[in-house]
XYZ file of C-alpha atoms in Angstrom:
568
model
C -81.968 166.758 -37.586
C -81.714 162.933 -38.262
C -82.893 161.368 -41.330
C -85.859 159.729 -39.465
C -87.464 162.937 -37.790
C -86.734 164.412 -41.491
C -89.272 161.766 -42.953
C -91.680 162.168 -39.626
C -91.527 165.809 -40.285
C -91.979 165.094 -44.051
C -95.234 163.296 -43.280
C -96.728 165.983 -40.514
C -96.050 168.504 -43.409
C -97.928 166.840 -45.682
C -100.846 166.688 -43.643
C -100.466 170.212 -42.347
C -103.750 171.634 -43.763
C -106.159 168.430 -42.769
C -104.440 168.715 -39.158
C -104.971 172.600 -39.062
C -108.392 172.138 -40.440
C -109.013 169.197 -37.937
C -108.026 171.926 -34.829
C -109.908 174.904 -36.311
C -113.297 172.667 -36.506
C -112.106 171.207 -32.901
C -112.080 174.756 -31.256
C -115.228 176.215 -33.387
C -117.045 173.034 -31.713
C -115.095 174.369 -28.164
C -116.430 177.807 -28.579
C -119.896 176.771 -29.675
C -120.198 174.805 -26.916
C -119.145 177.549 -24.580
C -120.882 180.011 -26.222
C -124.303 178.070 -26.503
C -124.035 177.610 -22.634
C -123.176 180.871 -21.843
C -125.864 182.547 -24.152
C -128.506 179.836 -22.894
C -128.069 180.662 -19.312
C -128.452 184.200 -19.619
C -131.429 184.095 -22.111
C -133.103 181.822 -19.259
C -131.775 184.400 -16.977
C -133.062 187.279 -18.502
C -136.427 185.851 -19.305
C -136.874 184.436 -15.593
C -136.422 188.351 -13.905
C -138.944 189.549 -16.820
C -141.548 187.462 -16.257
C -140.784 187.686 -12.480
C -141.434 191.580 -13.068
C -137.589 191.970 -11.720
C -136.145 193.268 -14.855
C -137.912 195.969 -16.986
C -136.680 195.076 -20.297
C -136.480 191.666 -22.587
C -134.704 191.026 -25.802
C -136.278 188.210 -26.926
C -134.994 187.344 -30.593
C -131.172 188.401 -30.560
C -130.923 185.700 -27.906
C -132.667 182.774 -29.323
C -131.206 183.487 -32.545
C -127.726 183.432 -31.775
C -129.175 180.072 -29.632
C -130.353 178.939 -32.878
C -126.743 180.091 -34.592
C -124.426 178.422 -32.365
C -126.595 175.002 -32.399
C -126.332 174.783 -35.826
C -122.338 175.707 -35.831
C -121.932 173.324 -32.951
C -123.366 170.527 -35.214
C -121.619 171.496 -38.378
C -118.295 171.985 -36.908
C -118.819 168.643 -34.768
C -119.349 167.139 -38.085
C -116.503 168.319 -40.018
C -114.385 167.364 -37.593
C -114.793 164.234 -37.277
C -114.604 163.541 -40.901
C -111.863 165.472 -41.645
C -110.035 164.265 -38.187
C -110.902 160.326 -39.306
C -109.325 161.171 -42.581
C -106.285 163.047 -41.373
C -105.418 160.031 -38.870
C -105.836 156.974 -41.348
C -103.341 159.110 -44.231
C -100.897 159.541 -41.503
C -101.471 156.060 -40.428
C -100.566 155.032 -44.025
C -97.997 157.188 -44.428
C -96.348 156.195 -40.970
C -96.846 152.655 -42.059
C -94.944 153.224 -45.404
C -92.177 155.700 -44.170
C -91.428 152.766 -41.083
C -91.389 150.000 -43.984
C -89.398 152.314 -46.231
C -86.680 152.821 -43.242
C -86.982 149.209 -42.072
C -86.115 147.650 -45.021
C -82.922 148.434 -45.816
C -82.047 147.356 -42.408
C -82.890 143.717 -43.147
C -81.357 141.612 -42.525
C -78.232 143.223 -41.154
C -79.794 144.913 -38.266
C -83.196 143.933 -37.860
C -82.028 139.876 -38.022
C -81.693 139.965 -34.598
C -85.062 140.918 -33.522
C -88.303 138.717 -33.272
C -90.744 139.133 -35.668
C -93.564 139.525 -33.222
C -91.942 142.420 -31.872
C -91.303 144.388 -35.356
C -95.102 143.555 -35.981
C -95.974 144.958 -31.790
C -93.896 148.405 -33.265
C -95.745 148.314 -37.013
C -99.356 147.812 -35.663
C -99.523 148.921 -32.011
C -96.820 151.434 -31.622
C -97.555 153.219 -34.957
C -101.618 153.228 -34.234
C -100.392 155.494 -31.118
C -97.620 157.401 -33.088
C -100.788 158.138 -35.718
C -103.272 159.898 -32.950
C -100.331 162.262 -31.667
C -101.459 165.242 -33.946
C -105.560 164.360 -33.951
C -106.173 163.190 -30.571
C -102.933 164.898 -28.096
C -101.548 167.601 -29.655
C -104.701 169.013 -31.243
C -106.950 168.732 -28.721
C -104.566 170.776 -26.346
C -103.993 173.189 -28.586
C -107.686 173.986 -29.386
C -108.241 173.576 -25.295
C -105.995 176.371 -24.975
C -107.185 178.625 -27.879
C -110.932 177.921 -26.271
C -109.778 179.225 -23.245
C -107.577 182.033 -23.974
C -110.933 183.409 -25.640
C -113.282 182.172 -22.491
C -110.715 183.869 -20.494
C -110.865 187.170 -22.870
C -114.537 187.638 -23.124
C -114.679 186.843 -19.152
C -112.467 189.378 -18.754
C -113.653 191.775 -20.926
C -117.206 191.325 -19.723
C -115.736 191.435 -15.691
C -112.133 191.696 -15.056
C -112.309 189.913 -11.863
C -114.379 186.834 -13.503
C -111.535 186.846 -16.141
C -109.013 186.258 -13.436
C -110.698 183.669 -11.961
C -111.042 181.867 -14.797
C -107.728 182.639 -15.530
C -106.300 180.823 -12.339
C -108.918 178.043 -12.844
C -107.522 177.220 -16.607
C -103.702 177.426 -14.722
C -105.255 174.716 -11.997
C -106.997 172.744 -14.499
C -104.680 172.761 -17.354
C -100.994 172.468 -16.547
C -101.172 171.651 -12.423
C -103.664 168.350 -12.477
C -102.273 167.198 -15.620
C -98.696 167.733 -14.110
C -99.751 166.009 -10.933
C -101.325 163.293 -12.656
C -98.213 162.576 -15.143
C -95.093 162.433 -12.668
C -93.968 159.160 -13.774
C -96.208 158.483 -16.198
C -93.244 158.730 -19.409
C -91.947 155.776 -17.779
C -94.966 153.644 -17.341
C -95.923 154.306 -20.468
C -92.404 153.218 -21.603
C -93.067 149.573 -19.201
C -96.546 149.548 -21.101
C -95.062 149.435 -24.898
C -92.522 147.039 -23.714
C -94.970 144.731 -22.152
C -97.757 145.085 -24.860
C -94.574 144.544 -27.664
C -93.514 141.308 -25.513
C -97.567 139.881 -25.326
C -97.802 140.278 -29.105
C -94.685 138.333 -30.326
C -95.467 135.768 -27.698
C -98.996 135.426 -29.242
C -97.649 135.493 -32.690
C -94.688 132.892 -31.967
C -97.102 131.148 -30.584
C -99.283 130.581 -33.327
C -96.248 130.073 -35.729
C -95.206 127.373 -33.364
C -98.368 125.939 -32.084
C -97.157 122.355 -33.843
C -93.846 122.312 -32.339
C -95.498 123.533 -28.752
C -97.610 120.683 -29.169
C -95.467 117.818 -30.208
C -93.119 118.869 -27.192
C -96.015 119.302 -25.039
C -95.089 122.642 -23.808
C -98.646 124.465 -24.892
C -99.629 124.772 -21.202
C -95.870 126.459 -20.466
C -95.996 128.909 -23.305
C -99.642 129.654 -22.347
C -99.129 130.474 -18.619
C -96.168 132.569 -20.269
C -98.547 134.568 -22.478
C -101.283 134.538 -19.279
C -97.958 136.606 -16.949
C -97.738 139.032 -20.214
C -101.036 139.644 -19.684
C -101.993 139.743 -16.642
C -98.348 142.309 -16.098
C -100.723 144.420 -18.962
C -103.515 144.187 -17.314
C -101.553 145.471 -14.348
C -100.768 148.375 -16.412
C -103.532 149.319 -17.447
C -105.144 149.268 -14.369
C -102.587 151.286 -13.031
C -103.176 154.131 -15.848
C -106.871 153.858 -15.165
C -106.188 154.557 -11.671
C -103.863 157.252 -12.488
C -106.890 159.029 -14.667
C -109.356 158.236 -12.688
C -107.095 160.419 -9.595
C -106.358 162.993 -12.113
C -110.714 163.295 -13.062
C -111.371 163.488 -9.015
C -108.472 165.961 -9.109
C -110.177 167.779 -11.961
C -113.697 166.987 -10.293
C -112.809 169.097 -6.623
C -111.006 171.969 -8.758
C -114.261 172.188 -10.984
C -116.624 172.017 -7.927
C -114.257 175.283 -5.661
C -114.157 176.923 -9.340
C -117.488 176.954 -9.466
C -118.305 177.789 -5.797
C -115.887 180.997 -6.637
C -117.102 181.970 -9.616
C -120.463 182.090 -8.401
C -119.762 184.136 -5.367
C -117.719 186.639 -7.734
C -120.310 187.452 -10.559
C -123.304 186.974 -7.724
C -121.487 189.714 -5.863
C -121.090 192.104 -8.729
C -124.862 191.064 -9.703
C -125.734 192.420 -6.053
C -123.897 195.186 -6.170
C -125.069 196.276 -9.013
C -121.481 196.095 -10.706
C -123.187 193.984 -13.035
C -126.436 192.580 -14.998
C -127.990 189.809 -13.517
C -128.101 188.149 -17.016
C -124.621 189.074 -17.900
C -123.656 187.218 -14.527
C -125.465 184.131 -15.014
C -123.900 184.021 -18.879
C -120.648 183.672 -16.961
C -121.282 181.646 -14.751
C -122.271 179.046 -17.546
C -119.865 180.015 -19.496
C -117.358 178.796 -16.951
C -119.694 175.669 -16.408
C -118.627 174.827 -20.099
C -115.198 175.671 -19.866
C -114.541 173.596 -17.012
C -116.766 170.446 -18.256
C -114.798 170.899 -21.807
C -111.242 170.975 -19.741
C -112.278 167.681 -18.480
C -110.389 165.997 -21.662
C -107.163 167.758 -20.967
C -106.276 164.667 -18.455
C -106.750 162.009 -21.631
C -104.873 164.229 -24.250
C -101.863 164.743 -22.118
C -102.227 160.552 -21.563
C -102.615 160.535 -25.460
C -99.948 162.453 -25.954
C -97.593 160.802 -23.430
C -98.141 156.840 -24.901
C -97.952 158.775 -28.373
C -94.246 159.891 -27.629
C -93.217 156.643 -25.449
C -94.521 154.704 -28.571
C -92.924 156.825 -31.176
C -89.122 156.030 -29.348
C -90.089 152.761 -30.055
C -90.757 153.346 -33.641
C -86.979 155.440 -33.771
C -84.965 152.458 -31.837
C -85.669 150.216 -34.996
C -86.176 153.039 -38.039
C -83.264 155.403 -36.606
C -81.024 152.529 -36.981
C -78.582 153.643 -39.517
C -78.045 151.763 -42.717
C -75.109 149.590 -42.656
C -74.657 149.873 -46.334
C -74.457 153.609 -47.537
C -74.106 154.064 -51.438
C -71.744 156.795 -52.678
C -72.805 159.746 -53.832
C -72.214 159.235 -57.321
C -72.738 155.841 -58.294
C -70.107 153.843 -60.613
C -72.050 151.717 -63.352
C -71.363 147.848 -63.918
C -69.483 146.160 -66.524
C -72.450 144.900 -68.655
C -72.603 141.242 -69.377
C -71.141 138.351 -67.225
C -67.619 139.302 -65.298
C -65.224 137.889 -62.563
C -66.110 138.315 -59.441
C -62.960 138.625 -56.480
C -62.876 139.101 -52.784
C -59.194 140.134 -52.201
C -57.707 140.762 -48.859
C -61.418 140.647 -47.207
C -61.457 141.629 -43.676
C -65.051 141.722 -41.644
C -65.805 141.774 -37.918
C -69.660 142.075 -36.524
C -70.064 144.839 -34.356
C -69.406 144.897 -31.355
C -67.671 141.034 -31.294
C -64.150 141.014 -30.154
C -62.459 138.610 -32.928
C -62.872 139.273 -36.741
C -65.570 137.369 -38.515
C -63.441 136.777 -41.943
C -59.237 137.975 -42.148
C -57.435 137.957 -45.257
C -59.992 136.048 -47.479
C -59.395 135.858 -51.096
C -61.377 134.472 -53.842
C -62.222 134.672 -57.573
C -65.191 133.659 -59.100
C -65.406 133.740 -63.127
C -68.121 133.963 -65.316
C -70.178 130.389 -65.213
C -68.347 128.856 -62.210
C -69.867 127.039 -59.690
C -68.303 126.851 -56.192
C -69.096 125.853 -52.869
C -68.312 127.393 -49.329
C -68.452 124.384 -46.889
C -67.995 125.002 -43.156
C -68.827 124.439 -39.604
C -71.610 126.913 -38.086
C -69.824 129.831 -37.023
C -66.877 129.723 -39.359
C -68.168 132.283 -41.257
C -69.642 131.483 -44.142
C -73.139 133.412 -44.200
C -71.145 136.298 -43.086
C -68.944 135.924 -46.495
C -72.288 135.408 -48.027
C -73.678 138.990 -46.471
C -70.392 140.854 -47.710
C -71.078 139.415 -51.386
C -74.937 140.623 -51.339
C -73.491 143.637 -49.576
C -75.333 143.656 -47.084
C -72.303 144.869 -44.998
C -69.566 146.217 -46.332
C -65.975 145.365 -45.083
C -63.971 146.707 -42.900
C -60.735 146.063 -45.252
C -59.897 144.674 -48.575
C -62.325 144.800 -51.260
C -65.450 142.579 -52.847
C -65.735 143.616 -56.763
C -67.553 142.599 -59.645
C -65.732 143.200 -63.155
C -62.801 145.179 -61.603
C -65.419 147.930 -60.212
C -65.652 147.734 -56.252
C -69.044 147.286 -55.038
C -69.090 150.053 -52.400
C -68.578 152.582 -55.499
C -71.775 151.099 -56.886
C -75.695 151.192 -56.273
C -76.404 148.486 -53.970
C -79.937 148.393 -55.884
C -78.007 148.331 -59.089
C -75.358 145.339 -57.514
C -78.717 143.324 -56.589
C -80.421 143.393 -59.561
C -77.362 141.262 -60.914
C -77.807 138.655 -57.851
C -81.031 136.245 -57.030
C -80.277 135.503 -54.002
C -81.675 132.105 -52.039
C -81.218 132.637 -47.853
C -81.538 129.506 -46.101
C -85.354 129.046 -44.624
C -86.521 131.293 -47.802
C -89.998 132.016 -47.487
C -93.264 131.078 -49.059
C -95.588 133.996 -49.146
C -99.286 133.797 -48.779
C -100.853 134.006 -52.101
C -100.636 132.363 -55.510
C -97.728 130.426 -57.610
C -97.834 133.166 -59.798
C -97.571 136.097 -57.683
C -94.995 134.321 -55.225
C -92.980 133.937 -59.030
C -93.291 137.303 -59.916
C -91.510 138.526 -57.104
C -88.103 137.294 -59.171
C -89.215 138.843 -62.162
C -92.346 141.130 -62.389
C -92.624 141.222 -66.021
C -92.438 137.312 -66.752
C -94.908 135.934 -68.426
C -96.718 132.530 -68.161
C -94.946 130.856 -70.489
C -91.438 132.055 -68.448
C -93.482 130.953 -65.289
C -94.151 127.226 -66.746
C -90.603 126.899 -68.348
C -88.789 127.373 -64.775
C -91.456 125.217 -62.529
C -90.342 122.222 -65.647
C -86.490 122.699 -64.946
C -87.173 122.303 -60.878
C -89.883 119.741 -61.541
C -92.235 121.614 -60.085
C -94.704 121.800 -63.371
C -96.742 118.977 -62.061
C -97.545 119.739 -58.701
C -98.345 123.344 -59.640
C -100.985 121.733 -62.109
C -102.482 119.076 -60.086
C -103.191 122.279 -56.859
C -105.091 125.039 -60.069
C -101.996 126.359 -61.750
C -100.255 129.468 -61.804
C -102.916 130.793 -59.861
C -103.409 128.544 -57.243
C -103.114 129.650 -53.443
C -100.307 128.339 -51.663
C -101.496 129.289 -48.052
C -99.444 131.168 -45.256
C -95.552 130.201 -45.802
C -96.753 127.785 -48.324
C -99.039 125.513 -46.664
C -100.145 123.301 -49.202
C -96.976 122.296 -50.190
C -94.472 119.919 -48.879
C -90.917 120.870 -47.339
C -89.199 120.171 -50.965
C -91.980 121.734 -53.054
C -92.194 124.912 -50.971
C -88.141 124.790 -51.189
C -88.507 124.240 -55.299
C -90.827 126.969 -55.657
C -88.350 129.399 -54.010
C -85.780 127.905 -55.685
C -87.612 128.749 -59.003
C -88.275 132.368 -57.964
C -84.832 132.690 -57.415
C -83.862 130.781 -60.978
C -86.582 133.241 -62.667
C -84.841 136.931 -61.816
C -82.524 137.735 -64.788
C -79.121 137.592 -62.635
C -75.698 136.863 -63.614
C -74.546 135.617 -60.034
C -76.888 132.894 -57.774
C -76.064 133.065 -54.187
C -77.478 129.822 -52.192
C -77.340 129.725 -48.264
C -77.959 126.419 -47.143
C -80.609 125.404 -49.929
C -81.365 121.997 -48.377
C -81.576 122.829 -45.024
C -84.105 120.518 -43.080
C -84.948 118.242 -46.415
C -84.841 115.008 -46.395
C -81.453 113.237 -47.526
C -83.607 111.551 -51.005
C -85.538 115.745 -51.240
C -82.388 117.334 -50.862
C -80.488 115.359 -53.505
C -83.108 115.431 -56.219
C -83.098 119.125 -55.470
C -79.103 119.698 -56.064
C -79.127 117.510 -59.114
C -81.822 119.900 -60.834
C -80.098 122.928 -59.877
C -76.498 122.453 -62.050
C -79.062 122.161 -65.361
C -81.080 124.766 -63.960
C -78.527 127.629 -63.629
C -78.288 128.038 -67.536
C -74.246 128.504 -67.437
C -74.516 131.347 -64.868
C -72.529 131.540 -61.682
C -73.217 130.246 -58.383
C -72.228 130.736 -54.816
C -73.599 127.721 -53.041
C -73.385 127.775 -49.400
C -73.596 124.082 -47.783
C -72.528 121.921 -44.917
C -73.992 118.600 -46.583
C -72.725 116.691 -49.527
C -73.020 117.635 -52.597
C -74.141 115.468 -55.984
C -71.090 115.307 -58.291
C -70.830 117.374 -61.365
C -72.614 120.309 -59.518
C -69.732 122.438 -58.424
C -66.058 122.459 -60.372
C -64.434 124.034 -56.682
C -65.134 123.413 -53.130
C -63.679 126.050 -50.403
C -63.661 125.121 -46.768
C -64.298 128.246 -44.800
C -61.872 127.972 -41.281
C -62.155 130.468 -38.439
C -62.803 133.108 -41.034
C -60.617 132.153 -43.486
C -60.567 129.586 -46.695
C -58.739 126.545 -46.573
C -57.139 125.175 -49.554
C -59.205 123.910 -52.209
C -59.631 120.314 -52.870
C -58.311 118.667 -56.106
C -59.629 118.927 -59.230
C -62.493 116.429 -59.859
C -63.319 115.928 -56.350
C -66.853 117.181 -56.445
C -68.484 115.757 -52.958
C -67.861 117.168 -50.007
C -66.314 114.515 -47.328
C -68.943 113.671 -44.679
C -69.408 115.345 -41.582
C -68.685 119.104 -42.877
């Protein structure tokens, strides 16, 4: 069994006894039901043919008190079930949530850089929300439908063998054929469903991200009528499902109705025959009334349980991924303290691409240097980048830090000696202070104020409320280079040995981007940096530049020549 049906498993097991209890008080509600009917029906029975002078004797209380009974167990169990149901589906809801999280994670950005962010958020709302109700609304349900009638069928049976094969062929018609019927196909529609629903959600979510851009272009009324064919193919979809159910509940319906017309013609026989009591034949009669009205739901469970599964494959594509990065099984520790890092002999290809990313790249990096990786897009400089955060590991030559090869070490332990900067680096919705901690969790204020001072940040972090002013969504209320700076000083805050910088600059403005570069050589406090670029750099901030050439690096340039030539 894979590792991600070993964690869904995990979490089922977990919630083992609030499922079970959920299905227990789901069939005691069943059977009260039933039972209430049944009981009802032959107490009126009974109590019609006495007073009609038809039947000479009448128990009056046993009947009205287990009336009085099963009410109150009906309402109890009705009760308990829904609370303990509701509370069984929101921990597996937040269990699912942290378990896809958990497995999604380590897949970013390797694997998961590739998809669109609405869609990830499609599989972590919509998808899992399904996923959640397999146990409590599909899989429960038909199991207590089944226990409920493999005791209707029992006491039917026991009480008139041929009403207990009746009913018996009834639950087979009910049950398993109409549901059958109604689902050829459905695995697949509900498959088309997901996708589309997935599709309408990241097209509503780019949208929003990208109403300003939409705008400016003037291509809101294309992207809408886009979002309006994602609909309306949902809307297609649904209706098709609801046509589907509503087939399988006229299906259901004419089954019911020649159930019924047999059952009564079975017990009415036996009752004029003599075979058997005329109350005892009206109690099954309604007993089967209940049965059949409570087998009504077995249509929308087996739908439950067939968008449950389509959803959860969903769920696998992106959590069964495996990791790209495995750690060994006994970790090698670190050097402590600053050391050289070297890339000998690196070889990397992407999978699946027919040329190697990087061949035969070598490079040394020693404690305090500052270098730069220059090169056009594509030459394969973020990918070098990737194999020093190892993120991927290579396919040959080796990437290590103080002699020790990083795939013999913890890849949390190799990260907590990088802060890493990725090009675009987010702004998170909440405070300075929070969006800070994230590079060091037990900083302090006084940390917090000293880094904002060396990226010249201190001032516009007092004149928005401080440390604990709100920043917005992605940083809102700050401008391109200030959102940029504040990253810049999360990344400056983490206690690392090694600063990795993809494309720092990147959409700044020529004066922005400057200012920001000049800050950064006083702000690295003598530790080492990996500085990714393709724009020039102010002198004094780097001692080497490498030019990265169709996966490989090109001879240095001389010593002293700090700026990259324009055009790179």
């Amino acid at each position: 069994m894979n590792a991600p049906r070993d964690g869904l498993l995990r979490i089922v097991l977990a919630h083992r006894w609030r499922v079970l209890a959920t299905v227990v008080l789901l069939l005691a509600t069943m059977l009260a039901g039933v039972g209430l009917l049944a009981v009802s029906g032959g107490f009126l029975t009974a109590a019609a043919l006495a007073v009609g002078g038809i039947a000479g004797g009448f128990n009056l209380f046993m009947p009205s008190a287990g009336i009085r009974g099963l009410t109150a167990a009906r309402i109890v169990s009705r009760y308990g079930e829904k609370l303990v149901g509701h509370d069984a589906t929101l921990r597996i809801a937040r269990d699912l949530r942290l378990w896809f999280v958990r497995r999604a994670l380590p897949l970013a950005p390797a694997r998961l850089g590739a998809l669109r962010t609405g869609d990830l958020v499609a599989r972590l709302v919509s998808d899992i929300e399904a996923v959640d109700g397999l146990l409590v609304r599909a899989l429960g349900p038909l199991v207590a439908l089944m226990a409920m009638g493999v005791a209707a069928i029992g006491v039917a049976a026991l009480l008139h063998p041929p009403a207990g094969g009746l009913l018996a062929a009834l639950a087979f018609v009910v049950g398993v054929a109409v549901p059958l019927v109604v689902a050829l196909g459905r695995q697949r529609q509900e498959h088309r469903r997901a996708g589309i629903r997935g599709r309408l959600r990241t097209l509503a979510y780019e949208g929003l991200e990208g109403a300003g851009d939409l705008a400016a272009l003037d291509a809101g009324g294309l992207w809408a009528a886009r979002v309006q064919a994602e609909a309306g193919a949902l809307a297609d979809a649904d209706a098709r499902r609801r046509r589907r159910l509503t087939a399988g509940q006229a299906l259901h319906a004419l089954a019911v109705a020649a159930g019924l017309v047999g059952m009564l013609w079975v017990v009415a026989g036996a009752a004029h025959a003599g075979t058997l009591a005329p109350a005892t034949a009206a109690a099954l009669f309604f007993l089967t009334v209940a049965v059949l009205e409570i087998w009504a739901g077995v249509g929308a469970a087996w739908q439950a349980l067939q968008a449950g599964l389509a959803s959860l494959q969903r769920v696998r594509a992106i959590a069964g991924q495996p990791v790209p990065v495995q750690d060994p099984d006994v970790p090698q520790a670190l050097p402590a303290g600053p050391q050289p890092l070297r890339v000998e002999n690196l070889r990397f290809a992407w999978p699946g691409a027919e040329r190697p990313a990087l061949d035969g790249v070598d490079l040394e990096l020693r404690p305090g240097e500052r270098i730069a990786l220059c090169g056009d897009s594509g030459s394969g400089k973020s990918t070098l980048s990737a194999l020093l955060l190892r993120l991927w590991d290579p396919a040959a030559g080796r990437v290590s830090y103080g002699g020790v090869d990083l795939r013999d070490v913890a890849q949390a332990d190799w990260h907590a000696r990088i802060a890493w900067l990725p090009q675009n680096a987010p702004v998170f919705a909440g405070s300075v202070r929070e969006n800070l901690a994230l590079g060091d969790p037990a900083a302090d204020a006084e940390a917090m104020w000293a880094v904002l001072r060396r990226v010249r940040l201190d001032a516009t972090v007092e004149a928005i409320g401080g440390l604990d002013a709100w920043v917005g969504e992605n940083g809102a209320t700050l401008s391109g280079g200030q959102g940029r700076r504040l990253a810049l000083a999360r990344a400056l805050l983490k206690p690392a040995e090694l600063m990795v910088l993809d494309e720092p600059t990147e959409g700044l403005d020529h004066p922005t981007a400057d200012a920001l570069l000049r800050d950064l050589a006083q702000a690295l406090d003598g530790r080492s940096l990996v500085l990714i670029t393709h724009g020039r750099l102010p002198p004094g901030l780097v001692q080497r530049v490498h030019r990265v050439e169709e996966g490989r690096l090109a001879a240095a340039p001389a010593p002293g020549e700090d700026a990259l030539p324009d055009g790179t």
